[in-house]
Amino acid sequence: MPPDISHQLISAARAQSSKDGTRLIEVLQAMSGLADVAFVEQLAAQFHCPAMGMAQLHTLQPAFDVVSYQEALKRGCMAARDGEGAILFLFSDPFDQGLRAWGQGAVTQPVSWRLTHHADLKAFLAQQEHLVRAVDDVLLGSDSGSGNMEQPDISLRSISEDGSPVVKLVNSAMFDALKAGASDIHLECTPNGLVIKNRIDGVLNRIGEVRGRETAEQAVSRIKVMAELDIAEHRIPQDGRFKAVLESREVDFRVSIMPSIFGEDAVLRILDKKALSDELKGFSLDSLGFEAKVMKEIRRLANEPYGMLLMTGPTGSGKTTTLYAILTEINKGRDKIVTIEDPIEYQLPGILQIPVNEKKGLTFARGLRSILRHDPDKIMVGEIRDTETAHIAIQSALTGHLVFTSVHANNVFDVMSRFMHMEVDPYSFVSALNGVLAQRLVRINCRHCSEPYVPTDDELSDSGLSRAVVEQYQFERGKGCGQCRGTGFSGRKAIAEILLLNDELRGLISNRAPVEQIKEAARRNGTRMLREAALDLVAQGATTLDEINHVTFVA
């Protein structure tokens, strides 16, 4: 089949490119109206050069010894080796004659040219950036150094100019994680060195491995120094925090050091206030993706005159974001709203926010007592961790305050047992409680590469489904592309189960009725379980069975 990209279309695109200064390749795709894959295939046919998609790129090994990473990033090209060791020269713009001339002169070895889409090439390069900038230097055995301890600058320029491979390794890990939108960085010690992983959309992604136990120890020591921890202590866990500067903005990192059989592991929780600030502009519950019925019930609970709304779910399930969305919506300037948080992840205009400081004696319980003397109308307690905080929060809800808070539990029913274990009076608890919201974040299929598929019998069986649902569900999954960095997923959506307290449920909970009895009453009162909400997303083709099995229990 002849290519649809004609010489006439190329001439028109060239004229438009000269007129407005936009790259010819971008103008041509826009004028052709073709999707990324079809555009590259037809362009490859026009120039008689084989095309490569994202899936094929993942089978290659970068050859930065042939074309350096800096040159690849600068010129929009890349050298890579296939499974047989042959060198391929990847490029995305066949109209760039300067690149062709440079490539033919700079690469002295025999190469085969391959055309790929610029988004795929950019994503593939981004996945290799950490290894090239930091790990390769460490493997060269350069001497380590202490670096600057005052809010390190983790820009590309400072990383490239730093002479210490250990400093470069740690800063590169932070830079890559921030650029990829990761929530955590994991540095895990192995018998041979250090493995680096980023948690993106709730899932760990392996970034690379650094050889050498000494390098691993130096990297963890570097993080300890930044967080002002004891570098001589290797037998007990340590916690700390530090700030770094990225693109003229401060980013907070919370550090957890844990001794392991091979040394010490480090986890850095990223608190990028600027990113969250941008995310929360014009922010409301609608942007979280909750079902309309759930949003209606949350808004009703958020506007009650007094009582308690409990959020529950594991770490990373979006509880804080939902609480911020609620406070943003109800903050009309008529009420005094006070929060106590650990840490404050985003500054909410018009709201008094108090950071917990346990070293100075400001705990959740002590701060909450002080808040009550500050004449608040609505209170947010970041997390209930102990009996004292639970008692004060319940008393606050019973004395005319509207309290928003969170507790770690798997679902809305486990919350009850958590409070009972805190020796809270059941009658006071149910009298204060208006509702419980349990939520999870589910990764959504990439809209650029999502395609229909038929699950196997084993997949259906493992998900608690029968073959009959194949006709009822619209099964889809992403195959991986440049837009989703090859993962098949792009973004996350909140699912929830919400328990609204009525007289029947209050009676059952205060009398410590069996959980099954409480569940039956909750279903009669309209509660939909997390698993049901997750299956609805699968039925709509929004996510996959494997993803919902990862975040919810199979019924």
Coordinates of C-alpha atoms in Angstrom, one line a residue, residues 170-545:
V170 CA 21.8 10.4 44.7
N171 CA 21.0 13.7 43.0
S172 CA 20.2 11.9 39.7
A173 CA 17.9 9.5 41.5
M174 CA 16.0 12.4 43.0
F175 CA 15.9 14.3 39.7
D176 CA 14.6 11.4 37.7
A177 CA 12.0 10.6 40.3
L178 CA 10.6 14.1 40.3
K179 CA 10.6 14.3 36.5
A180 CA 8.7 11.0 36.3
G181 CA 6.1 12.0 38.9
A182 CA 7.2 9.4 41.4
S183 CA 6.0 9.4 45.0
D184 CA 8.9 7.4 46.5
I185 CA 12.5 6.5 45.8
H186 CA 13.7 3.1 47.0
L187 CA 17.4 2.3 47.4
E188 CA 17.7 -1.4 48.2
C189 CA 21.0 -3.1 49.1
T190 CA 21.8 -6.4 47.5
P191 CA 24.8 -8.8 47.9
N192 CA 26.5 -7.0 44.9
G193 CA 25.5 -3.4 45.4
L194 CA 22.4 -1.2 45.1
V195 CA 19.1 -1.4 43.2
I196 CA 17.2 1.8 42.6
K197 CA 13.4 1.8 42.2
N198 CA 10.7 4.5 41.8
R199 CA 7.1 4.2 42.8
I200 CA 5.0 5.7 40.0
D201 CA 1.2 5.5 40.1
G202 CA 1.5 3.2 43.1
V203 CA 3.8 0.6 41.4
L204 CA 7.5 0.1 41.9
N205 CA 9.6 0.5 38.7
R206 CA 13.2 -0.7 38.6
I207 CA 15.4 2.1 37.4
G208 CA 18.8 0.4 37.6
E209 CA 21.5 -1.3 39.6
V210 CA 24.8 0.0 40.9
R211 CA 27.6 -2.5 41.4
G212 CA 29.8 -2.4 44.5
R213 CA 28.9 -2.7 48.2
E214 CA 31.1 0.2 49.0
T215 CA 29.2 2.5 46.6
A216 CA 25.9 1.3 48.1
E217 CA 27.1 2.2 51.6
Q218 CA 28.3 5.6 50.5
A219 CA 25.0 6.4 48.8
V220 CA 23.0 5.5 51.9
S221 CA 25.5 7.5 54.0
R222 CA 25.1 10.5 51.7
I223 CA 21.3 10.4 52.3
K224 CA 21.8 10.1 56.0
V225 CA 24.0 13.2 56.0
M226 CA 21.4 15.1 54.0
A227 CA 18.7 14.1 56.5
E228 CA 21.0 14.9 59.5
L229 CA 21.0 11.3 60.7
D230 CA 23.7 9.3 62.5
I231 CA 26.0 7.9 59.8
A232 CA 27.8 5.7 62.4
E233 CA 24.6 3.9 63.4
H234 CA 23.8 0.8 61.2
R235 CA 21.7 -1.4 63.5
I236 CA 18.5 0.4 64.1
P237 CA 15.9 2.2 61.9
Q238 CA 16.3 6.0 61.5
D239 CA 13.9 8.6 60.2
G240 CA 14.6 12.2 59.0
R241 CA 13.9 14.7 56.3
F242 CA 15.6 17.3 54.1
K243 CA 14.9 19.8 51.4
A244 CA 16.3 20.0 47.9
V245 CA 16.0 22.7 45.2
L246 CA 14.6 21.8 41.7
E247 CA 14.1 24.5 39.2
S248 CA 14.1 27.2 41.8
R249 CA 11.5 25.5 44.0
E250 CA 11.9 23.6 47.3
V251 CA 11.0 19.9 47.4
D252 CA 10.7 18.1 50.7
F253 CA 12.0 14.5 51.2
R254 CA 11.1 12.3 54.1
V255 CA 13.7 9.6 54.7
S256 CA 13.4 6.2 56.3
I257 CA 16.6 4.1 56.8
M258 CA 16.1 0.4 57.6
P259 CA 18.9 -2.1 58.4
S260 CA 18.8 -5.2 56.2
I261 CA 20.8 -8.4 55.8
F262 CA 23.0 -6.8 53.1
G263 CA 23.4 -3.4 54.7
E264 CA 20.8 -0.6 54.9
D265 CA 17.9 0.3 52.7
A266 CA 16.7 3.8 52.2
V267 CA 13.2 5.1 51.2
L268 CA 12.7 8.7 50.2
R269 CA 9.1 10.0 50.2
I270 CA 8.8 12.9 47.9
L271 CA 6.6 15.9 48.9
D272 CA 6.5 18.2 46.0
K273 CA 4.3 21.1 47.2
K274 CA 4.6 22.9 43.9
A275 CA 3.3 20.0 41.9
L276 CA 0.5 19.4 44.4
S277 CA -0.2 23.2 44.3
D278 CA -0.6 23.1 40.5
E279 CA -2.7 20.0 40.8
L280 CA -5.1 21.6 43.3
K281 CA -5.7 24.8 41.3
G282 CA -9.4 24.7 40.3
F283 CA -9.4 21.5 42.3
S284 CA -12.6 19.7 43.5
L285 CA -13.9 16.2 44.1
D286 CA -15.0 16.1 40.5
S287 CA -11.4 15.9 39.3
L288 CA -10.7 12.8 41.4
G289 CA -13.0 10.6 39.3
F290 CA -15.4 9.4 42.0
E291 CA -18.8 8.1 40.9
A292 CA -21.5 10.8 40.9
K293 CA -23.4 9.0 43.7
V294 CA -20.3 8.8 45.9
M295 CA -19.4 12.5 45.3
K296 CA -23.0 13.5 46.3
E297 CA -22.7 11.6 49.5
I298 CA -19.2 13.0 50.3
R299 CA -20.4 16.5 49.8
R300 CA -23.4 15.9 52.0
L301 CA -21.1 14.6 54.8
A302 CA -18.7 17.5 54.3
N303 CA -21.5 20.0 54.9
E304 CA -22.9 18.5 58.0
P305 CA -23.0 21.0 61.0
Y306 CA -21.0 18.6 63.3
G307 CA -19.8 15.0 63.6
M308 CA -16.9 13.1 62.1
L309 CA -16.0 12.0 58.6
L310 CA -13.4 9.2 58.6
M311 CA -11.1 8.5 55.6
T312 CA -9.4 5.1 55.4
G313 CA -7.1 3.3 53.1
P314 CA -3.4 2.3 52.9
T315 CA -0.5 4.7 52.4
G316 CA -0.6 6.1 48.9
S317 CA -4.4 5.6 48.4
G318 CA -5.1 9.3 48.0
K319 CA -6.6 10.1 51.4
T320 CA -4.8 13.4 51.8
T321 CA -5.7 14.6 48.3
T322 CA -9.4 13.8 49.0
L323 CA -9.3 15.6 52.3
Y324 CA -7.7 18.6 50.6
A325 CA -10.4 18.5 47.9
I326 CA -13.1 18.5 50.6
L327 CA -11.5 21.4 52.5
T328 CA -11.1 23.4 49.2
E329 CA -14.8 23.0 48.4
I330 CA -16.2 23.9 51.8
N331 CA -13.8 26.8 52.4
K332 CA -16.2 29.7 51.7
G333 CA -14.6 32.1 54.2
R334 CA -17.5 31.8 56.7
D335 CA -16.0 29.2 59.0
K336 CA -12.8 28.9 61.0
I337 CA -11.0 25.8 59.5
V338 CA -7.9 24.5 61.3
T339 CA -5.8 21.5 60.4
I340 CA -3.0 19.6 62.1
E341 CA -0.9 17.5 59.7
D342 CA 2.3 15.5 59.5
P343 CA 3.6 16.9 57.2
I344 CA 1.7 19.8 55.6
E345 CA 1.8 18.8 52.0
Y346 CA 0.1 21.9 50.5
Q347 CA -0.8 25.3 51.8
L348 CA -4.5 25.9 51.7
P349 CA -5.4 29.6 51.4
G350 CA -7.6 30.9 54.2
I351 CA -7.1 27.8 56.4
L352 CA -4.9 27.6 59.6
Q353 CA -2.5 24.6 59.2
I354 CA -0.4 23.4 62.1
P355 CA 2.5 21.0 61.4
V356 CA 3.2 18.2 63.9
N357 CA 6.6 18.5 65.5
E358 CA 7.1 15.5 67.9
K359 CA 10.7 16.5 68.7
K360 CA 9.3 19.8 70.2
G361 CA 6.4 18.0 71.9
L362 CA 3.7 19.0 69.4
T363 CA 1.9 15.7 68.8
F364 CA -1.5 15.2 67.2
A365 CA -3.2 15.0 70.6
R366 CA -1.5 18.1 72.1
G367 CA -2.1 20.1 68.9
L368 CA -5.8 19.0 68.8
R369 CA -6.3 20.2 72.4
S370 CA -4.9 23.6 71.5
I371 CA -7.0 23.8 68.3
L372 CA -10.2 23.4 70.4
R373 CA -9.2 26.6 72.3
H374 CA -8.8 28.4 69.0
D375 CA -12.6 28.5 68.3
P376 CA -12.7 26.4 65.2
D377 CA -15.8 25.4 63.2
K378 CA -14.2 22.6 61.2
I379 CA -11.1 20.6 62.1
M380 CA -8.9 18.3 60.0
V381 CA -6.7 15.8 61.9
G382 CA -4.2 14.3 59.4
E383 CA -4.2 10.9 61.0
I384 CA -5.4 9.2 64.2
R385 CA -2.5 7.1 65.5
D386 CA -3.2 6.7 69.2
T387 CA -5.9 6.4 71.8
E388 CA -5.5 9.9 73.1
T389 CA -6.0 11.5 69.7
A390 CA -9.0 9.3 69.0
H391 CA -10.7 10.3 72.3
I392 CA -10.1 14.0 71.7
A393 CA -11.3 13.8 68.0
I394 CA -14.5 12.1 69.1
Q395 CA -15.2 14.6 71.8
S396 CA -14.6 17.4 69.4
A397 CA -17.2 15.9 67.0
L398 CA -19.7 15.5 69.9
T399 CA -19.3 19.1 71.0
G400 CA -20.3 20.8 67.8
H401 CA -17.3 20.6 65.6
L402 CA -17.1 19.0 62.2
V403 CA -14.0 16.7 62.2
F404 CA -12.3 15.3 59.1
T405 CA -9.6 12.7 59.8
S406 CA -8.0 9.5 58.5
V407 CA -7.0 6.1 60.0
H408 CA -5.2 3.2 58.4
A409 CA -7.6 0.3 57.8
N410 CA -8.4 -1.9 54.8
N411 CA -12.1 -1.0 54.4
V412 CA -14.9 0.8 56.1
F413 CA -15.7 -2.1 58.4
D414 CA -12.1 -2.6 59.7
V415 CA -12.3 1.0 61.0
M416 CA -14.6 -0.1 63.7
S417 CA -12.2 -2.7 65.1
R418 CA -9.4 -0.2 65.0
F419 CA -11.2 2.2 67.2
M420 CA -12.4 -0.6 69.5
H421 CA -8.7 -1.6 70.0
M422 CA -8.0 2.0 71.0
E423 CA -10.4 1.4 73.9
V424 CA -12.9 4.0 72.5
D425 CA -16.4 3.9 74.0
P426 CA -18.5 2.4 71.1
Y427 CA -21.6 4.5 72.0
S428 CA -19.6 7.8 71.8
F429 CA -17.8 6.6 68.6
V430 CA -21.1 5.9 66.7
S431 CA -22.7 9.0 68.1
A432 CA -19.9 11.2 66.7
L433 CA -19.5 9.3 63.4
N434 CA -21.4 10.5 60.3
G435 CA -19.7 8.3 57.7
V436 CA -16.6 6.4 56.7
L437 CA -15.0 6.6 53.2
A438 CA -12.5 3.9 52.1
Q439 CA -10.7 4.6 48.8
R440 CA -8.1 3.2 46.5
L441 CA -6.3 4.6 43.4
V442 CA -6.6 2.4 40.3
R443 CA -4.3 3.0 37.3
I444 CA -6.2 3.8 34.1
N445 CA -5.4 2.4 30.6
C446 CA -3.4 4.7 28.4
R447 CA -5.9 6.2 25.9
H448 CA -3.2 6.3 23.2
C449 CA -2.4 2.6 23.1
S450 CA -5.3 0.9 24.8
E451 CA -6.8 -2.0 22.7
P452 CA -9.4 -4.7 23.3
Y453 CA -8.3 -8.1 24.5
V454 CA -10.0 -11.4 25.7
P455 CA -8.8 -12.5 29.2
T456 CA -7.8 -16.2 29.6
D457 CA -9.7 -18.6 31.8
D458 CA -7.0 -18.4 34.4
E459 CA -7.2 -14.6 34.6
L460 CA -11.0 -14.8 35.0
S461 CA -10.7 -17.5 37.6
D462 CA -8.1 -15.6 39.6
S463 CA -10.4 -12.5 39.5
G464 CA -13.4 -14.5 40.7
L465 CA -15.3 -14.1 37.4
S466 CA -16.9 -16.6 35.0
R467 CA -16.4 -16.8 31.2
A468 CA -20.0 -15.4 30.9
V469 CA -18.8 -11.9 31.7
V470 CA -16.7 -11.7 28.6
E471 CA -19.9 -10.8 26.6
Q472 CA -20.8 -8.2 29.2
Y473 CA -17.5 -6.5 29.9
Q474 CA -15.4 -4.3 27.5
F475 CA -12.0 -5.7 28.3
E476 CA -9.1 -3.4 27.3
R477 CA -5.4 -2.9 28.1
G478 CA -2.6 -0.6 27.0
K479 CA 0.2 -2.2 25.0
G480 CA 2.7 0.5 26.0
C481 CA 3.7 3.6 24.0
G482 CA 5.7 6.8 24.3
Q483 CA 2.9 8.6 25.9
C484 CA 2.7 6.2 28.9
R485 CA 6.5 5.5 29.1
G486 CA 5.8 1.9 27.9
T487 CA 3.7 1.0 31.0
G488 CA 0.2 0.8 29.3
F489 CA -1.2 3.0 32.0
S490 CA -1.6 6.8 32.2
G491 CA -2.9 8.4 35.4
R492 CA -5.1 7.0 38.2
K493 CA -8.7 7.2 39.3
A494 CA -10.2 7.0 42.7
I495 CA -12.7 4.2 43.6
A496 CA -14.5 4.2 47.0
E497 CA -16.9 2.5 49.3
I498 CA -18.8 4.8 51.6
L499 CA -20.6 3.8 54.8
L500 CA -23.4 6.2 55.9
L501 CA -24.4 5.8 59.5
N502 CA -28.1 5.3 60.3
D503 CA -29.8 4.1 63.5
E504 CA -29.6 0.4 62.6
L505 CA -25.9 0.6 61.9
R506 CA -25.2 2.6 65.1
G507 CA -27.0 0.1 67.2
L508 CA -25.1 -2.8 65.6
I509 CA -21.7 -1.2 66.0
S510 CA -22.3 0.0 69.6
N511 CA -23.5 -3.5 70.5
R512 CA -20.3 -5.0 68.9
A513 CA -22.3 -7.1 66.4
P514 CA -20.5 -9.5 64.0
V515 CA -18.9 -7.8 61.0
E516 CA -21.1 -9.9 58.6
Q517 CA -24.2 -8.6 60.2
I518 CA -22.9 -5.0 59.9
K519 CA -22.1 -5.6 56.2
E520 CA -25.6 -6.9 55.5
A521 CA -27.1 -3.8 57.1
A522 CA -24.7 -1.6 55.2
R523 CA -25.7 -3.2 51.9
R524 CA -29.3 -2.6 52.7
N525 CA -28.4 1.0 53.4
G526 CA -26.8 1.4 49.9
T527 CA -23.1 0.7 50.5
R528 CA -21.2 -0.6 47.4
M529 CA -18.0 -2.4 48.1
L530 CA -14.6 -1.4 46.7
R531 CA -14.4 -4.5 44.6
E532 CA -17.7 -3.7 42.9
A533 CA -16.5 -0.2 42.0
A534 CA -13.2 -1.7 40.6
L535 CA -15.1 -4.2 38.5
D536 CA -17.2 -1.4 37.0
L537 CA -14.0 0.2 35.7
V538 CA -12.9 -3.1 34.1
A539 CA -16.3 -3.5 32.5
Q540 CA -16.0 0.0 31.0
G541 CA -12.5 -0.8 29.6
A542 CA -10.9 1.8 31.8
T543 CA -8.5 -0.6 33.6
T544 CA -7.4 -4.2 33.7
L545 CA -8.2 -7.3 35.9

